[in-house]
Short mmCIF file of C-alpha atoms in Angstrom, two decimals:
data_model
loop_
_atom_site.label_atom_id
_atom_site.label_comp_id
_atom_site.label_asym_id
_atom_site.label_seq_id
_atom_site.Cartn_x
_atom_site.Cartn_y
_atom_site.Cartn_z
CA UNK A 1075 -23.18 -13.89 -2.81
CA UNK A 1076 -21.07 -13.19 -5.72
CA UNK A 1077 -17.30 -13.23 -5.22
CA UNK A 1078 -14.72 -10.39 -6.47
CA UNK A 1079 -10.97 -11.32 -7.10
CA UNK A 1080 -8.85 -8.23 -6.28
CA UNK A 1081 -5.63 -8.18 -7.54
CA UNK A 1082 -2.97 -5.86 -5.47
CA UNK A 1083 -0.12 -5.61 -3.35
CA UNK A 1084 -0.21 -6.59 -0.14
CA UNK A 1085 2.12 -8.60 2.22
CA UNK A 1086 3.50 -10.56 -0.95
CA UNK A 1087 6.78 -8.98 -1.87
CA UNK A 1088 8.72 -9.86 0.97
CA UNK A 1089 8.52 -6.53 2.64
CA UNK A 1090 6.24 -5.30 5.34
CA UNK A 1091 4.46 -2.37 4.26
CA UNK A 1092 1.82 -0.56 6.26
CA UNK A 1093 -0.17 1.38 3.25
CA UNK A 1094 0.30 -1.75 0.88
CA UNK A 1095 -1.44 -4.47 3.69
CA UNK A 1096 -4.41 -1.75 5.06
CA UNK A 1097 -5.14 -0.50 1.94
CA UNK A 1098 -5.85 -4.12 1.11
CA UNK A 1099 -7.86 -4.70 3.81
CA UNK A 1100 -9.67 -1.36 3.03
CA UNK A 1101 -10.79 -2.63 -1.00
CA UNK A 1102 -11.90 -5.87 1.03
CA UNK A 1103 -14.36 -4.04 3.16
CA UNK A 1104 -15.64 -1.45 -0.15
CA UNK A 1105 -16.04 -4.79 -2.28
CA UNK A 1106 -17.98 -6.40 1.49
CA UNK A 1107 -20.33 -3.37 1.14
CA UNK A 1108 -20.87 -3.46 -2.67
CA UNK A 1109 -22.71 -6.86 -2.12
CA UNK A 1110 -19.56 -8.78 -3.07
CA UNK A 1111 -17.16 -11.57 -1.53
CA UNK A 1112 -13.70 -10.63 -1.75
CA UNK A 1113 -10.96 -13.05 -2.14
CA UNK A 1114 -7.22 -11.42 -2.82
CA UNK A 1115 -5.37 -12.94 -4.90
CA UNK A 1116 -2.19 -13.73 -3.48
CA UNK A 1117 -0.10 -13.17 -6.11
CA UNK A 1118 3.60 -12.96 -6.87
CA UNK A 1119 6.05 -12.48 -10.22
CA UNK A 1120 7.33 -16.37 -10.90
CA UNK A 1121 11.19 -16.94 -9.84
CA UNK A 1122 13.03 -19.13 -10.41
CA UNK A 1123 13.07 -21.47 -7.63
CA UNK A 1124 9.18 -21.00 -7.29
CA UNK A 1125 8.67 -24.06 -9.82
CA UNK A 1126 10.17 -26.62 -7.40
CA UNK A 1127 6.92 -25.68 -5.38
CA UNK A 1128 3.97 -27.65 -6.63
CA UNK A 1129 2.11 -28.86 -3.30
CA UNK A 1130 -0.30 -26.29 -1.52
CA UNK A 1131 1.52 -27.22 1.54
CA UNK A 1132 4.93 -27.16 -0.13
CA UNK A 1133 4.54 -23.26 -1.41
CA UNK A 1134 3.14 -22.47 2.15
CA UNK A 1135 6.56 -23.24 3.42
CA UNK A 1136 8.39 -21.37 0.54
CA UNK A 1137 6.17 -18.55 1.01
CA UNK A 1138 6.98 -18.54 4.99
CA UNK A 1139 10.84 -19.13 4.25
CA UNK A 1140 10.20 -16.20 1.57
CA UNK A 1141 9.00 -13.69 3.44
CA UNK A 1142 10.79 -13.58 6.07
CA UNK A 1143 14.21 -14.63 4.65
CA UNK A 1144 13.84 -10.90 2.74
CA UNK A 1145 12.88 -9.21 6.05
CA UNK A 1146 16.70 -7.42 7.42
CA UNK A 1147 17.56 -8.66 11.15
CA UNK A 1148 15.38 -7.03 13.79
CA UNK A 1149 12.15 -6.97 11.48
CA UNK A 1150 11.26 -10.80 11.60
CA UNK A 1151 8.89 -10.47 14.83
CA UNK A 1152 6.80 -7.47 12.93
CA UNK A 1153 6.90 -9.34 9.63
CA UNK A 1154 5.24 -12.25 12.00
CA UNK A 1155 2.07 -9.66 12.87
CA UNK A 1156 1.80 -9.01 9.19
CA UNK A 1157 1.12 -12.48 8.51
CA UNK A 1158 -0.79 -12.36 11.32
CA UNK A 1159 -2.94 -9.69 10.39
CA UNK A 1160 -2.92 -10.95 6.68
CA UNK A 1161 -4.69 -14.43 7.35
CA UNK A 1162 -7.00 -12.85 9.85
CA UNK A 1163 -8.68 -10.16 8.09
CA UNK A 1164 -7.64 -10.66 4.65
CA UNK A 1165 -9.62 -13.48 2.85
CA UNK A 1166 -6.95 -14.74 0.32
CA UNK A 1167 -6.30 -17.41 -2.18
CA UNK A 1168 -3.08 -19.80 -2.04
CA UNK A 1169 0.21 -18.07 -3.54
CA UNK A 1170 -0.05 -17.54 -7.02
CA UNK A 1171 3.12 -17.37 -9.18
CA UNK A 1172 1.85 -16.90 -12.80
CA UNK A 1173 -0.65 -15.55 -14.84
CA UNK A 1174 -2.44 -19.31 -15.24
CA UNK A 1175 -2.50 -19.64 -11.91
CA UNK A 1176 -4.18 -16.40 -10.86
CA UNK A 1177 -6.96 -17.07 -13.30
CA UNK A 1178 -7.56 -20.39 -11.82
CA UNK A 1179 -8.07 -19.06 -8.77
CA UNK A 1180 -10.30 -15.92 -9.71
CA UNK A 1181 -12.35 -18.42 -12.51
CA UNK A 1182 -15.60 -18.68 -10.25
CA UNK A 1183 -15.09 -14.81 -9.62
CA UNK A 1184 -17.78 -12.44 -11.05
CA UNK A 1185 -15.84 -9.41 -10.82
CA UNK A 1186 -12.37 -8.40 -11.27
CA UNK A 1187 -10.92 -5.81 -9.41
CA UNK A 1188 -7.08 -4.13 -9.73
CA UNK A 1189 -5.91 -1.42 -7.08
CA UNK A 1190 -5.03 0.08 -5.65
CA UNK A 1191 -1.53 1.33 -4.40
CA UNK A 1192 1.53 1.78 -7.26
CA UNK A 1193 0.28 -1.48 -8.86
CA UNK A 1194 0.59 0.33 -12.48
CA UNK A 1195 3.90 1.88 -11.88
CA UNK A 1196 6.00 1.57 -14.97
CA UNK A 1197 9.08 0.31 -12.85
CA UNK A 1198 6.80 -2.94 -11.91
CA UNK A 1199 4.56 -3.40 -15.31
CA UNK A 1200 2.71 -6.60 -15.02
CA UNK A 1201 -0.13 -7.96 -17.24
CA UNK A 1202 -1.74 -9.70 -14.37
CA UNK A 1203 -2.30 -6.13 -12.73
CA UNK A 1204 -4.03 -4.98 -15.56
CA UNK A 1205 -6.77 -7.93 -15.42
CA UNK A 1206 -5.19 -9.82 -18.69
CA UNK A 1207 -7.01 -12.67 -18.09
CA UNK A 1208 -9.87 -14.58 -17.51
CA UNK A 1209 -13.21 -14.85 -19.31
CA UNK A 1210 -14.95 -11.94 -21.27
CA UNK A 1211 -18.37 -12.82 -18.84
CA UNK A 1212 -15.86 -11.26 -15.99
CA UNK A 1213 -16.66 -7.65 -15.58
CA UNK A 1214 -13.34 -5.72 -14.72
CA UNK A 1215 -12.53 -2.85 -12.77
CA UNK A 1216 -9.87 -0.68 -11.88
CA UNK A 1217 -10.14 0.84 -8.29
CA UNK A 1218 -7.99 3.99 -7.18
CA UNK A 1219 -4.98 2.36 -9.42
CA UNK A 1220 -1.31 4.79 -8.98
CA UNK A 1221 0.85 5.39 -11.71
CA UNK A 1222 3.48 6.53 -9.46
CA UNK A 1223 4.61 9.09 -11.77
CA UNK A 1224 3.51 12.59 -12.70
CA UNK A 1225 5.20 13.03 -16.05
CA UNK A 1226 6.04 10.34 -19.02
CA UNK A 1227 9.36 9.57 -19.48
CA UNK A 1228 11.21 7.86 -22.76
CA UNK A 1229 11.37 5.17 -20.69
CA UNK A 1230 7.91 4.56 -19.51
CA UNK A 1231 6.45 4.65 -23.19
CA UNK A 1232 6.61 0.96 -24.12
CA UNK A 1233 4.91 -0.20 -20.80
CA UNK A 1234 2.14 2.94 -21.69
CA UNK A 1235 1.85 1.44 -25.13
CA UNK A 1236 1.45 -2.60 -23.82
CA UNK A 1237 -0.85 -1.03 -20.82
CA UNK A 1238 -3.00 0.59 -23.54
CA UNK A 1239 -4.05 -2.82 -24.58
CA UNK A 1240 -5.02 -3.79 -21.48
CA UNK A 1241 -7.20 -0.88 -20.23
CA UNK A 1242 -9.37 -1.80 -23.64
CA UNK A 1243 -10.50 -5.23 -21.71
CA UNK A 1244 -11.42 -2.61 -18.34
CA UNK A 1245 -15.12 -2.25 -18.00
CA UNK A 1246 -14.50 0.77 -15.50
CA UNK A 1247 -11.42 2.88 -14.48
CA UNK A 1248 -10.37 4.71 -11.86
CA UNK A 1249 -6.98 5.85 -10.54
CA UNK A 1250 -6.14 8.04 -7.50
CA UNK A 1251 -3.73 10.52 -8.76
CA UNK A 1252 -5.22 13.63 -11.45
CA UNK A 1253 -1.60 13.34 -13.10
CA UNK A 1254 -2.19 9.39 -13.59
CA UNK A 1255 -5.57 10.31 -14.73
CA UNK A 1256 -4.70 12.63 -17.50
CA UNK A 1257 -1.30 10.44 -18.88
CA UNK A 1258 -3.67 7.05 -19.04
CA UNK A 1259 -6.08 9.40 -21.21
CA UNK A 1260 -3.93 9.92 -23.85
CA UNK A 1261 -3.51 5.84 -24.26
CA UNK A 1262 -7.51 5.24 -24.20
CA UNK A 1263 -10.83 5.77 -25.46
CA UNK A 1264 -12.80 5.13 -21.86
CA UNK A 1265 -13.14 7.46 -19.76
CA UNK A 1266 -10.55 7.96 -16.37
CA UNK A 1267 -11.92 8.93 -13.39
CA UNK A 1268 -10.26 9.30 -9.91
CA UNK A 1269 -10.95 8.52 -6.63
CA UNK A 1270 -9.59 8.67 -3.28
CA UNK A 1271 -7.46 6.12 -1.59
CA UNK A 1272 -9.08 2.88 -0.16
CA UNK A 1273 -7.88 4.08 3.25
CA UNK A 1274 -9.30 6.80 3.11
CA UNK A 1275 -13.52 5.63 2.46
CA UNK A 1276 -13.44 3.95 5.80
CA UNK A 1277 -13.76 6.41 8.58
CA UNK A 1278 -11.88 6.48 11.90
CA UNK A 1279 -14.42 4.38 13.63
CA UNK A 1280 -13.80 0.85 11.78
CA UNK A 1281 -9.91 1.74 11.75
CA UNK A 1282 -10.48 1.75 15.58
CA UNK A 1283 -11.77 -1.17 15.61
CA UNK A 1284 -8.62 -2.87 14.30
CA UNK A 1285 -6.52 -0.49 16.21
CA UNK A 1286 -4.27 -2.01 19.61
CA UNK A 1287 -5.41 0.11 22.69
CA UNK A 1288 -2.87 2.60 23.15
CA UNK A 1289 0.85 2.15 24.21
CA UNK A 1290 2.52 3.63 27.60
CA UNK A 1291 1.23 6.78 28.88
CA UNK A 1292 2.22 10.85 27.46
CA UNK A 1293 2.28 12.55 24.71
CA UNK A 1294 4.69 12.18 21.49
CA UNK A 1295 5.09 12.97 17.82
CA UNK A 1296 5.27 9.99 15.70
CA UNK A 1297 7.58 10.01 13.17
CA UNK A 1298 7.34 7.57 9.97
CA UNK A 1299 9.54 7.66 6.93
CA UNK A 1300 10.51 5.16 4.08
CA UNK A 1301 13.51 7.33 3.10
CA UNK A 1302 16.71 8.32 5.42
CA UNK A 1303 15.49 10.37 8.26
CA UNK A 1304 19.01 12.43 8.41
CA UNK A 1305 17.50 15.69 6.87
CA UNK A 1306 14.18 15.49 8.51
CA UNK A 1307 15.46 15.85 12.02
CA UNK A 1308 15.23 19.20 12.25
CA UNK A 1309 12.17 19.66 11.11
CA UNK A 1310 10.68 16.79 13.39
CA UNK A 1311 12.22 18.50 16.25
CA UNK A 1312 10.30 21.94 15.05
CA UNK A 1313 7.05 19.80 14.94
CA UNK A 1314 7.80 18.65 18.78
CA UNK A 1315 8.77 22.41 19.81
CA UNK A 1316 5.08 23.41 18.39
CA UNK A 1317 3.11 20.72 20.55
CA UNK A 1318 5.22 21.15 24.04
CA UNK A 1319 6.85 17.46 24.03
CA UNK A 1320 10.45 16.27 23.40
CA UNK A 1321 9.32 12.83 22.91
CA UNK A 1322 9.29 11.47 19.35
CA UNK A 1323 8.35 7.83 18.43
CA UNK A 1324 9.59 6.41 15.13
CA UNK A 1325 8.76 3.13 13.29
CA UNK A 1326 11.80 1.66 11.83
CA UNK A 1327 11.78 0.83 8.38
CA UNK A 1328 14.85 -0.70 6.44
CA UNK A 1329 15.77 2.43 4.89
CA UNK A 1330 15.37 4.02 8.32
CA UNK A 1331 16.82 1.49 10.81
CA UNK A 1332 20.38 2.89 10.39
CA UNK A 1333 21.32 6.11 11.84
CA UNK A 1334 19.02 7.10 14.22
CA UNK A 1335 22.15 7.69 16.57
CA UNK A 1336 19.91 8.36 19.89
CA UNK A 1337 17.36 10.47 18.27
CA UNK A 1338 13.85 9.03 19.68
CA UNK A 1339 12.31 6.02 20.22
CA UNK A 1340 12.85 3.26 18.17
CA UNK A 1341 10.24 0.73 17.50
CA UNK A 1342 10.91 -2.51 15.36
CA UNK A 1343 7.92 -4.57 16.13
CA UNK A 1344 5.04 -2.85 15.12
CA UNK A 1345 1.97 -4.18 13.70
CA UNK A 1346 -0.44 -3.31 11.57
CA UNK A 1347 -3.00 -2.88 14.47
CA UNK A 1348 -0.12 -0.81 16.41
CA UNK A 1349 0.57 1.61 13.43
CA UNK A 1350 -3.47 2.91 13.10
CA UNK A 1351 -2.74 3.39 17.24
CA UNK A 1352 0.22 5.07 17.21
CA UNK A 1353 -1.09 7.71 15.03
CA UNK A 1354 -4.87 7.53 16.40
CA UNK A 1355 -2.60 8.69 19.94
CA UNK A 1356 -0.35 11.13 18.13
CA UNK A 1357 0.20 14.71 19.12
CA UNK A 1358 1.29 15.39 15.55
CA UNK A 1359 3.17 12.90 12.30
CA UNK A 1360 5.88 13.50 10.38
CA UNK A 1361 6.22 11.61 7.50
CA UNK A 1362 7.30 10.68 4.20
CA UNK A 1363 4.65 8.38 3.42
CA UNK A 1364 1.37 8.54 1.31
CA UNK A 1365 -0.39 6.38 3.64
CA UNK A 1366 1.19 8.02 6.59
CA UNK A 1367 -0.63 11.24 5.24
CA UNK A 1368 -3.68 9.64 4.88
CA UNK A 1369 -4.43 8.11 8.36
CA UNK A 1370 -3.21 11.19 9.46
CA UNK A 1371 -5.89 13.01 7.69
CA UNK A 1372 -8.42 9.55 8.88
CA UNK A 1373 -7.63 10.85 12.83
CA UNK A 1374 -7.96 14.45 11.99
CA UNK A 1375 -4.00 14.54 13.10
CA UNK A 1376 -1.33 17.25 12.60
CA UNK A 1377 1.22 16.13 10.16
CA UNK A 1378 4.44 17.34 8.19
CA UNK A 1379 5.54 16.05 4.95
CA UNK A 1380 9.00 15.08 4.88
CA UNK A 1381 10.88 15.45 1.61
CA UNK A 1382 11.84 11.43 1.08
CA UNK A 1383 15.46 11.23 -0.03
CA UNK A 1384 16.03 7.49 -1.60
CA UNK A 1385 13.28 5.40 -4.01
CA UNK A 1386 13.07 8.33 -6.13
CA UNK A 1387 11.45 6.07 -8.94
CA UNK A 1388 8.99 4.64 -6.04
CA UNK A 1389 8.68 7.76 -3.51
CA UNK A 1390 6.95 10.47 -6.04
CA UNK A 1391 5.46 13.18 -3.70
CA UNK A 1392 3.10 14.03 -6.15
CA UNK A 1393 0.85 11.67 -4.39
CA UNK A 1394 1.05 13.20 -1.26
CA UNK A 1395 0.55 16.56 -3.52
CA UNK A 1396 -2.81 15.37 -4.98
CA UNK A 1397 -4.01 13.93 -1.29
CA UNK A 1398 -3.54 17.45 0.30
CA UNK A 1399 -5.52 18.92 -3.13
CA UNK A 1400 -8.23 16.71 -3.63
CA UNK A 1401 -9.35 15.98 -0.02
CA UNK A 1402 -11.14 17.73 2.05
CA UNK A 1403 -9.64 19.43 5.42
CA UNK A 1404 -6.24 18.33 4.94
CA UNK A 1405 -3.83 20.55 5.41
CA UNK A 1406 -0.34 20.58 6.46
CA UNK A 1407 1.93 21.61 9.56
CA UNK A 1408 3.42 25.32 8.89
CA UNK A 1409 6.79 25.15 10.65
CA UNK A 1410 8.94 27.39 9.25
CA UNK A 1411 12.72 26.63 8.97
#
């Protein structure tokens, strides 16, 4: 079988991130069905200290030390399950710090695949995530790619300008926002299609099988944001009036942890298995979150969109905006005010 090297984010930026480490596992299981083996390449931006690492067992210890020395106190169990989760399902290469190294590792690769998530953000431009490298007998492919941005600012036109020499090497692209779409248009002669999320081409019945049976008994709301929850209270407590239950669930995040002063339940430790159950069990979501959006839309759920107050640069609700255009049946919570 022919192997694919796909080159996103997931689990290698210190953070644990639900929609960055399933939608990972997702490509892996499109590239499985496309008659491909996948191998993610586990790649990171070159620091500093990285160069002291040379041994394959000397970089697994910097990369455990690295991880979780980034996690905030009272996320190191969860960034654990990531890991967990990561080396189970995920078939990976070892940590790659620089362009050289990642093209070692992809060399015996016939296809090259980038995507998806906010890999071509301007705010993180990176040749390696445009497939600059590697041999021209590598075809290369660009799967459900996000800009993260719906309009082109002075700033973003030098990384548009260095990213238009890199698309010209792309044998196929595809992003997974229409606004994306129509700025990477201007910058090339190839055509830009768009597809949907990675998430979202695997139905509900292979997310259950990853999912952890469900957790304690009733019914709740499940509330997941990446920015401050302050404003959104009132409108998760609007969400909970609708379905008959007081009970809300939240997943902590680091933006999130602080603040929460009593309102719901606060869990700390969740996996990646234990986020596809919590919302496979929901009553209704609120979130913030593209990918909280989009497995709400996997499980047919109820969900509100919460306006996300911090990451402006990284948080762009246009990408919730284009989910709730461009796929079918999903349609958001009316709650009034």
């Amino acid at each position: 079988m022919k192997k694919a090297a796909i080159i996103t984010w997931c689990n290698n930026n210190g953070v644990a991130n639900y929609g960055q480490i399933l939608q990972c596992y997702a490509m892996t299981r499109i590239v499985r069905e496309k008659g491909y083996q996948p191998l993610v390449i586990r790649y990171r931006r070159q620091g500093g200290d990285e160069r002291r690492w040379k041994s394959a067992a000397a970089r697994g210890l910097y990369e455990l030390y690295f991880e979780q020395n980034l996690e905030e106190k009272g996320f190191h169990i969860r960034k654990s399950r990531f890991q967990k989760f990561f080396l189970t399902y995920i078939p990976h290469s070892a940590p790659c710090y620089t362009l050289e190294e990642v093209e070692q590792a992809a060399k015996d690769c016939a296809l090259l695949i980038c995507g998806s998530d906010q890999i071509w953000n301007p705010a993180a431009y990176d040749p390696v995530y445009y497939l600059d490298f590697g041999s021209e007998r590598q075809r290369r492919i660009a799967f459900a790619a996000s800009m993260g941005i719906t309009t082109v600012q002075e700033q973003h036109q030098p990384v548009l300008e260095q990213a238009a020499k890199h698309l010209k090497r792309l044998d196929r692209i595809s992003v997974r926002e229409q606004a994306g779409a129509e700025i990477l248009q201007a910058y090339t002669q190839k055509k830009v299609h768009t597809v949907l999320d990675p998430t979202l081409h695997l139905p509900a019945e292979e997310w259950d099988r990853l999912a952890s049976p469900r957790k304690g008994k009733g019914r709740y709301v499940l509330c997941y944001t990446l920015g401050r929850l302050t404003a959104g209270k009132a409108a998760v407590r609007r969400v909970c009036e609708k379905f008959g239950t007081q009970r809300v669930i939240l997943i902590a995040t680091q933006n999130t942890c602080r603040g929460y002063d009593g309102f719901g339940e606060v869990l700390y430790d969740v996996s990646p298995e234990d986020f596809i159950s919590l919302v496979k069990y929901a009553e209704a979501v609120c979130t913030d979150s593209f990918h909280g959006v989009a497995f709400s839309v996997i499980y047919h759920k109820p969900f509100c969109v919460l306006e996300r107050k911090t990451e402006k640069e990284w948080g762009g609700g246009g990408r919730i905006e284009n989910l709730l255009r461009v796929y079918k049946g999903a349609k958001e919570l009316e709650i009034g005010k």
